[in-house]
PDB file of C-alpha atoms in Angstrom:
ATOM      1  CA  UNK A   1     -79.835 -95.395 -23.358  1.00 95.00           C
ATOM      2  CA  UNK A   2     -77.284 -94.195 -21.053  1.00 97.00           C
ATOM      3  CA  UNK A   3     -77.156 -95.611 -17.485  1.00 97.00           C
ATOM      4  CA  UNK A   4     -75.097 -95.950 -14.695  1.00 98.00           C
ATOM      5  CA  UNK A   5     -76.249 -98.065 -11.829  1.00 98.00           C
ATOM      6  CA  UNK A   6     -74.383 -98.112  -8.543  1.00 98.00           C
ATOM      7  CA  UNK A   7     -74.481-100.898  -5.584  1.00 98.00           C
ATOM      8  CA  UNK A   8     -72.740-102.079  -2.704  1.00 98.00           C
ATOM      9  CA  UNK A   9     -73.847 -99.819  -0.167  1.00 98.00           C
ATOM     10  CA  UNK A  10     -75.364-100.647   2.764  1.00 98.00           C
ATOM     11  CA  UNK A  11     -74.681-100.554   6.573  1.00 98.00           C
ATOM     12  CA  UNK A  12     -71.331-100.872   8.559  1.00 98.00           C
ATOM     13  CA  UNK A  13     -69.613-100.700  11.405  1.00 98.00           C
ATOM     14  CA  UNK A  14     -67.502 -97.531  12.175  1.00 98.00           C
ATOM     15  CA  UNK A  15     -63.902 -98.709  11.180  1.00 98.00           C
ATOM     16  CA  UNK A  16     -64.720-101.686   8.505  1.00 98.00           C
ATOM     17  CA  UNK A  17     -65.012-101.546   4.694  1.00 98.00           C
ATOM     18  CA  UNK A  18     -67.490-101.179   2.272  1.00 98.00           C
ATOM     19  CA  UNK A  19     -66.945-101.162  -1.799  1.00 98.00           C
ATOM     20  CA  UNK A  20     -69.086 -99.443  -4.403  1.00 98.00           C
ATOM     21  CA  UNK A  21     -69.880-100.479  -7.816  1.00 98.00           C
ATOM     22  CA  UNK A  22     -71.302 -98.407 -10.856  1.00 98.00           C
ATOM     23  CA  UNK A  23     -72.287-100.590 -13.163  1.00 98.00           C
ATOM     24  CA  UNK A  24     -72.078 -98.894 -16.995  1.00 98.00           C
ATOM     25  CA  UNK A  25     -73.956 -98.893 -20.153  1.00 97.00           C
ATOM     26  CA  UNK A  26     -75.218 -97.193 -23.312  1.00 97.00           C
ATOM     27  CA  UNK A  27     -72.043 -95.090 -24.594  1.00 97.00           C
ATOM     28  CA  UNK A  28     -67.687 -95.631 -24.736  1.00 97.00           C
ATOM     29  CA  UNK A  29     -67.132 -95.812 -21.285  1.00 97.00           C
ATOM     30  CA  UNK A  30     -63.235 -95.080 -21.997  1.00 93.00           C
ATOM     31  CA  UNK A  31     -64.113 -91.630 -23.471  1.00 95.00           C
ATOM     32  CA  UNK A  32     -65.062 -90.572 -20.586  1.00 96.00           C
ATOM     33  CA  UNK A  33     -63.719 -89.700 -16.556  1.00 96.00           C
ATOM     34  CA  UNK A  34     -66.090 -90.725 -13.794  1.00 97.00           C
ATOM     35  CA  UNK A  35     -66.520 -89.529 -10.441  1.00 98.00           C
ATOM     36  CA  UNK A  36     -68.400 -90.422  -7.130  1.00 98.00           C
ATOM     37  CA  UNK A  37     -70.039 -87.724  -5.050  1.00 98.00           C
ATOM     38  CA  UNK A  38     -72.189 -88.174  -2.227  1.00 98.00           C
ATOM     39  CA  UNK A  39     -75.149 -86.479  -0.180  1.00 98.00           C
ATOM     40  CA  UNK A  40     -75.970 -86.866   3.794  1.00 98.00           C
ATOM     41  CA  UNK A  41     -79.623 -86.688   4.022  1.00 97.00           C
ATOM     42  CA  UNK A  42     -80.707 -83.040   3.825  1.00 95.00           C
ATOM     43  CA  UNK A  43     -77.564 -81.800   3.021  1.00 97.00           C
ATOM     44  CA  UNK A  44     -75.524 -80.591  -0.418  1.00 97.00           C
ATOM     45  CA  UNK A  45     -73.523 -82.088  -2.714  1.00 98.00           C
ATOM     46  CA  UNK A  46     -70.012 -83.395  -2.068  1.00 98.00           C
ATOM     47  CA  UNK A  47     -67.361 -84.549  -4.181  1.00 98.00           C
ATOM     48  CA  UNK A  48     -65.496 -87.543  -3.404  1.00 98.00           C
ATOM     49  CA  UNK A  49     -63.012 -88.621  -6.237  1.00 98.00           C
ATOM     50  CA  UNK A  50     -62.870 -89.035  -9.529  1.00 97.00           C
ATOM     51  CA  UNK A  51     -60.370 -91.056 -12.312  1.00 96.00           C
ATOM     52  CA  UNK A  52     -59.530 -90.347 -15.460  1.00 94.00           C
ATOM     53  CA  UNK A  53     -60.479 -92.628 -18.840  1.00 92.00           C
ATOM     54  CA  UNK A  54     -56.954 -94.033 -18.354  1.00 90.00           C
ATOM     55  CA  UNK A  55     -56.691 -94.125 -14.510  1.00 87.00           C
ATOM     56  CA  UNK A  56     -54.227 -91.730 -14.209  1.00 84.00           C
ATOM     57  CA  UNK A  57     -53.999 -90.222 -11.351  1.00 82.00           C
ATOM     58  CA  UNK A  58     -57.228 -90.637  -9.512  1.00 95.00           C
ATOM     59  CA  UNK A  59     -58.057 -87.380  -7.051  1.00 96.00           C
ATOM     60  CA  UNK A  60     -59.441 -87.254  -3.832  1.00 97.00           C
ATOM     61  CA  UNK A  61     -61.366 -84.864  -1.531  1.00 97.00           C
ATOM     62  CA  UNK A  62     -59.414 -84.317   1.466  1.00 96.00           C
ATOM     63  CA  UNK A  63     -62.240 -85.557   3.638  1.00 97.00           C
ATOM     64  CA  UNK A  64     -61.500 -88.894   1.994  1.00 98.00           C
ATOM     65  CA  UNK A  65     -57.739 -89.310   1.154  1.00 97.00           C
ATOM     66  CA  UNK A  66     -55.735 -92.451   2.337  1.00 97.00           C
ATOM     67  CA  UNK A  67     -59.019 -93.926   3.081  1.00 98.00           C
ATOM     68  CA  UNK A  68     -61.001 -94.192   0.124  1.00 98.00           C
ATOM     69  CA  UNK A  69     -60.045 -95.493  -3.241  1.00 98.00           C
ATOM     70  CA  UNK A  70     -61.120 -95.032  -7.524  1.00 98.00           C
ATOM     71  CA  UNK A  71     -60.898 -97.371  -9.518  1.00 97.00           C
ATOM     72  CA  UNK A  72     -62.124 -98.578 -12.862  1.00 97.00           C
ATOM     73  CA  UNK A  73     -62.591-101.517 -15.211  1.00 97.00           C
ATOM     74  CA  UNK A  74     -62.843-100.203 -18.612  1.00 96.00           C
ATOM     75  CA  UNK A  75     -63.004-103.768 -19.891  1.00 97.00           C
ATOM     76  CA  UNK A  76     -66.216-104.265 -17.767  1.00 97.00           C
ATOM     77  CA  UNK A  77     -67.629-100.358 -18.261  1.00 97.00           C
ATOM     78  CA  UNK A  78     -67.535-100.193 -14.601  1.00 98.00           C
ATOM     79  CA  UNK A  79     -66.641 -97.802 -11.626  1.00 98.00           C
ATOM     80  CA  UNK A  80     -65.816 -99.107  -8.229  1.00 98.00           C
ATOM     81  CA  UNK A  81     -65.042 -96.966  -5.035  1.00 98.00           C
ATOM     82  CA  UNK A  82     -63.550 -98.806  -1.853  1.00 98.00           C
ATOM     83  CA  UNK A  83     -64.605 -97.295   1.587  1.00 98.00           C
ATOM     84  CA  UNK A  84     -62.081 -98.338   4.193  1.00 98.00           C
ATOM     85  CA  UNK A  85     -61.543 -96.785   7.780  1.00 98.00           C
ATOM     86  CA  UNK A  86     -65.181 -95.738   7.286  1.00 98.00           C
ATOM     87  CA  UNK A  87     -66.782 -92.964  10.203  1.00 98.00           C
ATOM     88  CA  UNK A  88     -70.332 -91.680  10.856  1.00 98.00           C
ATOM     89  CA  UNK A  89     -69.458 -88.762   8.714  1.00 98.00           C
ATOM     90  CA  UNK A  90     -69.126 -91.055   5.659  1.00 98.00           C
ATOM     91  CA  UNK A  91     -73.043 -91.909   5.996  1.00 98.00           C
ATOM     92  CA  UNK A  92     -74.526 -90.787   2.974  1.00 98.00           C
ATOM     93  CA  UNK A  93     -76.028 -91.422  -0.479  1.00 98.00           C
ATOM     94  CA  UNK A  94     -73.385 -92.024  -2.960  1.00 98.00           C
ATOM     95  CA  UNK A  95     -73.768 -91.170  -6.625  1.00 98.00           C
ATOM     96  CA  UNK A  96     -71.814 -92.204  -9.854  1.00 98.00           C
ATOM     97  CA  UNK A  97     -71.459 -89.445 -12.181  1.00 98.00           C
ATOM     98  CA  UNK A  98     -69.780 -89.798 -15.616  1.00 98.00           C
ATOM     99  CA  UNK A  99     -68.034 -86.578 -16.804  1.00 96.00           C
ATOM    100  CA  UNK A 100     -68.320 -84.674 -20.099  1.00 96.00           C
ATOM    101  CA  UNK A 101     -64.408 -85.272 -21.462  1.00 92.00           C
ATOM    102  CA  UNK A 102     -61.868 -87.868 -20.515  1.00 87.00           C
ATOM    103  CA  UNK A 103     -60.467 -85.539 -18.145  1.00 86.00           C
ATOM    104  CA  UNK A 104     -61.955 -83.337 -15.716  1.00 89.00           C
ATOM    105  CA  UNK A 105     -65.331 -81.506 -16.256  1.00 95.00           C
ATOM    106  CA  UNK A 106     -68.788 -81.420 -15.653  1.00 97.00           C
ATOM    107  CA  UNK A 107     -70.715 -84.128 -14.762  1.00 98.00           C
ATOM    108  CA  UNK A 108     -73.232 -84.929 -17.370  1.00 97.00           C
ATOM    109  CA  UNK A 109     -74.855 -88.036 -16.312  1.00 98.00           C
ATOM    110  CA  UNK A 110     -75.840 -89.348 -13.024  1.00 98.00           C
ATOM    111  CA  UNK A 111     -76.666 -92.585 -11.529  1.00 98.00           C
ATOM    112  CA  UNK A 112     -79.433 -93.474  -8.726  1.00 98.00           C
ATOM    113  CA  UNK A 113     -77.252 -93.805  -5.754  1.00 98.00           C
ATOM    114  CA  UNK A 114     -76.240 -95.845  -3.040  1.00 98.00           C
ATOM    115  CA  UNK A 115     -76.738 -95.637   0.463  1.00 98.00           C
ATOM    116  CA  UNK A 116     -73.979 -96.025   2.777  1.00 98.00           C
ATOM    117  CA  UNK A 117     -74.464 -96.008   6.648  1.00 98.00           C
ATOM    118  CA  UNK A 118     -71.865 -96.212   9.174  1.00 98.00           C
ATOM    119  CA  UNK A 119     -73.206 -97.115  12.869  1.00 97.00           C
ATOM    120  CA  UNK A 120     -72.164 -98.866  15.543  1.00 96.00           C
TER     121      UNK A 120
ATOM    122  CA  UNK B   1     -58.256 -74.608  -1.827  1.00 86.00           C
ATOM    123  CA  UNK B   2     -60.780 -72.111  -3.719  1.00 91.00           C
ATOM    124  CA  UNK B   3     -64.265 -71.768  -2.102  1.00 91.00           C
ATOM    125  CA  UNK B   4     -67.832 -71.385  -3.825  1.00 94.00           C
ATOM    126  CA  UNK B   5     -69.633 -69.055  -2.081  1.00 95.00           C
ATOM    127  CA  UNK B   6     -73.386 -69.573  -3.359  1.00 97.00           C
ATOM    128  CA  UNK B   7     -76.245 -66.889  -2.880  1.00 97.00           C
ATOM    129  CA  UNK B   8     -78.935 -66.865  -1.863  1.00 98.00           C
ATOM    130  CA  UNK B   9     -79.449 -70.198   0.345  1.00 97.00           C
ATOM    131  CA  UNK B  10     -83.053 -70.069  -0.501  1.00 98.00           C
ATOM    132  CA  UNK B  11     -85.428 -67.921  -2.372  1.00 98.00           C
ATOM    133  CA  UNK B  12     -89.326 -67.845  -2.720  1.00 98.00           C
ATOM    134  CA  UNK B  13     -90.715 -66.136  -5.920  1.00 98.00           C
ATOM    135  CA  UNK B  14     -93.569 -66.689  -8.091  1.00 98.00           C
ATOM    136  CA  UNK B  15     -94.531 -68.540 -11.270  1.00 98.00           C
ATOM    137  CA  UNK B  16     -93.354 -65.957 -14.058  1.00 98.00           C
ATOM    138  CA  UNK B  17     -90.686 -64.596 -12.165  1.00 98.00           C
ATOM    139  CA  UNK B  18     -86.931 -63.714 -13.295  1.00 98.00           C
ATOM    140  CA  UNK B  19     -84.585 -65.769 -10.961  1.00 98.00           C
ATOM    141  CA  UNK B  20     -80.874 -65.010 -10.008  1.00 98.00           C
ATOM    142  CA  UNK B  21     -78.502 -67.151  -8.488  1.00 98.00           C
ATOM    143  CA  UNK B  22     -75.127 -66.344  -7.759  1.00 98.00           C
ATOM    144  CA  UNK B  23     -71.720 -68.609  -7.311  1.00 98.00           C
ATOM    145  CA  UNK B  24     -68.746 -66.564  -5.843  1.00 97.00           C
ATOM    146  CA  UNK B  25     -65.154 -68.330  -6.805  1.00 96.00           C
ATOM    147  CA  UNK B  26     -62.586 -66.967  -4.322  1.00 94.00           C
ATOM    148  CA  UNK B  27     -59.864 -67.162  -6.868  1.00 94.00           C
ATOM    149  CA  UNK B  28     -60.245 -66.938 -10.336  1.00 95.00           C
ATOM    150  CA  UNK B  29     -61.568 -69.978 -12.194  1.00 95.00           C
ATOM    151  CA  UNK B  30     -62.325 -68.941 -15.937  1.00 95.00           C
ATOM    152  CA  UNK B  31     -65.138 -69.949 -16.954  1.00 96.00           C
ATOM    153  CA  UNK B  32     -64.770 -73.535 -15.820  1.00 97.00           C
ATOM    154  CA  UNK B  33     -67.993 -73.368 -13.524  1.00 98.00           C
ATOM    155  CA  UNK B  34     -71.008 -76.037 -13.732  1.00 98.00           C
ATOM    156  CA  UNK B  35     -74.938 -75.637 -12.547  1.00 98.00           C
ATOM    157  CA  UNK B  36     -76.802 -78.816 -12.003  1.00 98.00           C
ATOM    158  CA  UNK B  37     -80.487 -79.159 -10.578  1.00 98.00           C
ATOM    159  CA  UNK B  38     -81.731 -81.143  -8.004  1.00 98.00           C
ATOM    160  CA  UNK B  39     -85.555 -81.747  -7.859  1.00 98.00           C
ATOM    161  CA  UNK B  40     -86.877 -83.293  -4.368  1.00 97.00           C
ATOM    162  CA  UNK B  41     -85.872 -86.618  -4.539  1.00 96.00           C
ATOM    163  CA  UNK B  42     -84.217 -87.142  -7.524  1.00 98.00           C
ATOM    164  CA  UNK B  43     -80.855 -86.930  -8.577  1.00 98.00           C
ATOM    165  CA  UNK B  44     -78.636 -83.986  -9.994  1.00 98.00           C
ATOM    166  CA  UNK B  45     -78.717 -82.781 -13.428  1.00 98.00           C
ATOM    167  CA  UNK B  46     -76.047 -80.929 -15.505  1.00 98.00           C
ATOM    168  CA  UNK B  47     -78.088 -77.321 -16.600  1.00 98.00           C
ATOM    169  CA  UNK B  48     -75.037 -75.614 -17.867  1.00 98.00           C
ATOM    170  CA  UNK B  49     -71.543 -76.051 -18.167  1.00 98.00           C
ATOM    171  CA  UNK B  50     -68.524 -73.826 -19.094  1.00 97.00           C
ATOM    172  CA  UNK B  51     -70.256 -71.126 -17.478  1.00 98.00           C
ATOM    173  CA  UNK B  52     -72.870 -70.254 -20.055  1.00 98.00           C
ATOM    174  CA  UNK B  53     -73.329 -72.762 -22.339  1.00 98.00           C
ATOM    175  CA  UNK B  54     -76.611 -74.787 -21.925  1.00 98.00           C
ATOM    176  CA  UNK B  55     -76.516 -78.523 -21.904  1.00 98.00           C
ATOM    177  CA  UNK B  56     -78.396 -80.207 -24.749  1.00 97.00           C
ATOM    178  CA  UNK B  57     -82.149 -80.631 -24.065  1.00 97.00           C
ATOM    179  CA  UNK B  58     -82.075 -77.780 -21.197  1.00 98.00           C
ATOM    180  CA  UNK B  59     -85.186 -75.144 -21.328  1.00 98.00           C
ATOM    181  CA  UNK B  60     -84.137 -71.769 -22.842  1.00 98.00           C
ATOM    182  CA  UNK B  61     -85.087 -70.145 -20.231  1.00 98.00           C
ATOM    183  CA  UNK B  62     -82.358 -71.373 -18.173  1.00 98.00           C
ATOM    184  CA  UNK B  63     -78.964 -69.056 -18.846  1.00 98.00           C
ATOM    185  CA  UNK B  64     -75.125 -68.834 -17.427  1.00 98.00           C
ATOM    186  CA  UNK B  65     -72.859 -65.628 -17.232  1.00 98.00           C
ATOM    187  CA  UNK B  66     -69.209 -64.897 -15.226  1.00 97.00           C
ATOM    188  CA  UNK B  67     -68.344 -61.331 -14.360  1.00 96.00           C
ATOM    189  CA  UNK B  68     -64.692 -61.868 -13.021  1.00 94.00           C
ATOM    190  CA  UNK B  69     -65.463 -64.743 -10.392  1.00 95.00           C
ATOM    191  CA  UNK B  70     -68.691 -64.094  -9.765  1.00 97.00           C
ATOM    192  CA  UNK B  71     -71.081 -66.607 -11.895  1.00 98.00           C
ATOM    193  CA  UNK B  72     -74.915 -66.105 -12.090  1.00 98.00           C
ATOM    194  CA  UNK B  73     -77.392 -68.698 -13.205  1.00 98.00           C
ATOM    195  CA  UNK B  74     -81.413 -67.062 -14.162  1.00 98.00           C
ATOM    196  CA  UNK B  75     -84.181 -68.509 -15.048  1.00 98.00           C
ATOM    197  CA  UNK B  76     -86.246 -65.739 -16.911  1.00 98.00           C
ATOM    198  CA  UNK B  77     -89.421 -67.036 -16.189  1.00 98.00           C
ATOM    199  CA  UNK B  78     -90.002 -69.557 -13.173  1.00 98.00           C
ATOM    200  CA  UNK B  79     -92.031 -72.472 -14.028  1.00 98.00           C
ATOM    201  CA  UNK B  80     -93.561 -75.224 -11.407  1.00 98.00           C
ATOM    202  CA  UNK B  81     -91.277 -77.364 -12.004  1.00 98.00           C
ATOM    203  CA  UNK B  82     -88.157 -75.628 -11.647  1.00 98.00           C
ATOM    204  CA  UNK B  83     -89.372 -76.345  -7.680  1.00 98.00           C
ATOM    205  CA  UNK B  84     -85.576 -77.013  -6.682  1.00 98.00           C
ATOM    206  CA  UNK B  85     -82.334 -76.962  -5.157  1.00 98.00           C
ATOM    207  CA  UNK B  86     -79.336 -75.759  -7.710  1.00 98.00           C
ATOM    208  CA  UNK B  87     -75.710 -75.909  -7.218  1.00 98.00           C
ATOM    209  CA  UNK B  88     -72.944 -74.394  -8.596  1.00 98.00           C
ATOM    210  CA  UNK B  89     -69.434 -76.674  -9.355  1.00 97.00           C
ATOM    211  CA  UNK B  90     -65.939 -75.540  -9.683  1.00 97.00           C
ATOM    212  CA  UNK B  91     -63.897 -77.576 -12.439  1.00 96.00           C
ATOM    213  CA  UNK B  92     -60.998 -76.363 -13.100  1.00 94.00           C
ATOM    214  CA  UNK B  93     -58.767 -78.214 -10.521  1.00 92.00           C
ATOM    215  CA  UNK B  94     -58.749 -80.088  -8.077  1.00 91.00           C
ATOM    216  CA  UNK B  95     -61.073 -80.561  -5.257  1.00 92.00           C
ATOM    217  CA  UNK B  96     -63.967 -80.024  -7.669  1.00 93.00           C
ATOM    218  CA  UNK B  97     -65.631 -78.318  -4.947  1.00 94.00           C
ATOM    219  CA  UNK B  98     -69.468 -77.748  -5.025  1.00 96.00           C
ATOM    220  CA  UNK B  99     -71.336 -74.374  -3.851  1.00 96.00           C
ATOM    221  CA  UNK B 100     -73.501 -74.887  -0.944  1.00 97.00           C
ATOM    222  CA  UNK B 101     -76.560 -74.692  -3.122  1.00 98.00           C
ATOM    223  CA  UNK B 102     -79.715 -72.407  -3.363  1.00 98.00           C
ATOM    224  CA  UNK B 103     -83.333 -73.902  -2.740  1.00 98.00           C
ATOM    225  CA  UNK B 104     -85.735 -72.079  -4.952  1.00 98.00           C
ATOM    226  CA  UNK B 105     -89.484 -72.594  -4.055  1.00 98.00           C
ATOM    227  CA  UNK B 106     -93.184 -70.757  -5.501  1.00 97.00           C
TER     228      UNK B 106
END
């Protein structure tokens, strides 16, 4: 069975760091790119960044750039996303998302999510 | 960067219904255009991809078409559960922007 399950999330101070994990399992983790996107609560989808199966040059939303990073561990089947210079704005649920093809297409499989809250 | 422009933000119909929901690129995109739905609570999942074609284990009655850069998903007959929220995604560069997203209730 396919899964991806993310952690790390929690709550933090406007200004510190947080990092993500997705956690992999159940098909060639190397075949594929991955992505995070997150959700505030009541609101749509966002994407955040995704990687390639090789790592090549990760991409960013713009809301994000220079603060977050992608990275991956093909080695462990993992997906990891570090939060720094986090704001309010960043509160939300983050979800890992494996894409169809090794590079950049639609996002076939979805993990649970992890909350992130940013508060003072 | 190219904006989804997703229509309508909500619609009410009723079980039996045919369903349209339309995802304006502002450029042209090709056919490189995802829908996913969202049930309360739960997390996304990939309807169709490339436009039009339906992902594996999808209901039929679920279907994708592009006229230019303007992308419609329908659902020919609404069913309970299709109780949702559906998005439209832009792949085919960077951001891979998401459409607003259209709430469909019964």
């Amino acid at each position: 069975e396919v899964q991806l399950v993310e952690s790390g999330g929690g709550l933090v101070q406007p200004g510190r760091s947080l990092r993500l994990s997705c956690a992999t399992s159940g098909f060639t983790f190397d075949d594929h790119a991955m992505h995070w996107v997150r959700q505030g609560s009541g609101k749509g989808l966002e994407w955040v960044a995704g990687i390639s199966w090789n790592s090549d040059s990760p991409v960013y939303a713009d809301s994000v750039k220079g603060r977050f990073t992608i990275s991956r561990d093909n080695a462990k089947m993992s997906l990891f996303l570090q939060l720094d210079s986090l704001r309010t704005e960043d509160t939300a649920l983050y979800y890992c998302a494996r894409d169809r093809s090794a590079w950049y297409d639609a996002f076939d499989i979805w993990g649970q999510g992890t909350m992130v809250t940013v508060s003072s | 960067d190219i904006q989804m422009t997703q229509s309508p933000s909500s619609l009410s119909a009723s079980v039996g219904d045919r369903v349209t929901i339309t995802c304006r690129a502002s450029q042209d995109i090709r056919h490189y255009l995802a829908w996913y739905q969202q049930r309360p609570g739960k997390v996304p999942k990939l309807l169709i991809y490339a436009a039009s074609t339906l992902q594996s284990g999808v209901p039929s009655r679920f279907s994708g078409s592009v006229s230019g850069t303007d992308f419609t998903l329908t659902i020919s007959s609404l069913q309970p559960e299709d109780v949702a929220t559906y998005y439209c995604q832009k792949y085919n560069a960077i951001p891979l922007a998401f459409g607003g997203g259209t709430k469909v209730e019964i």
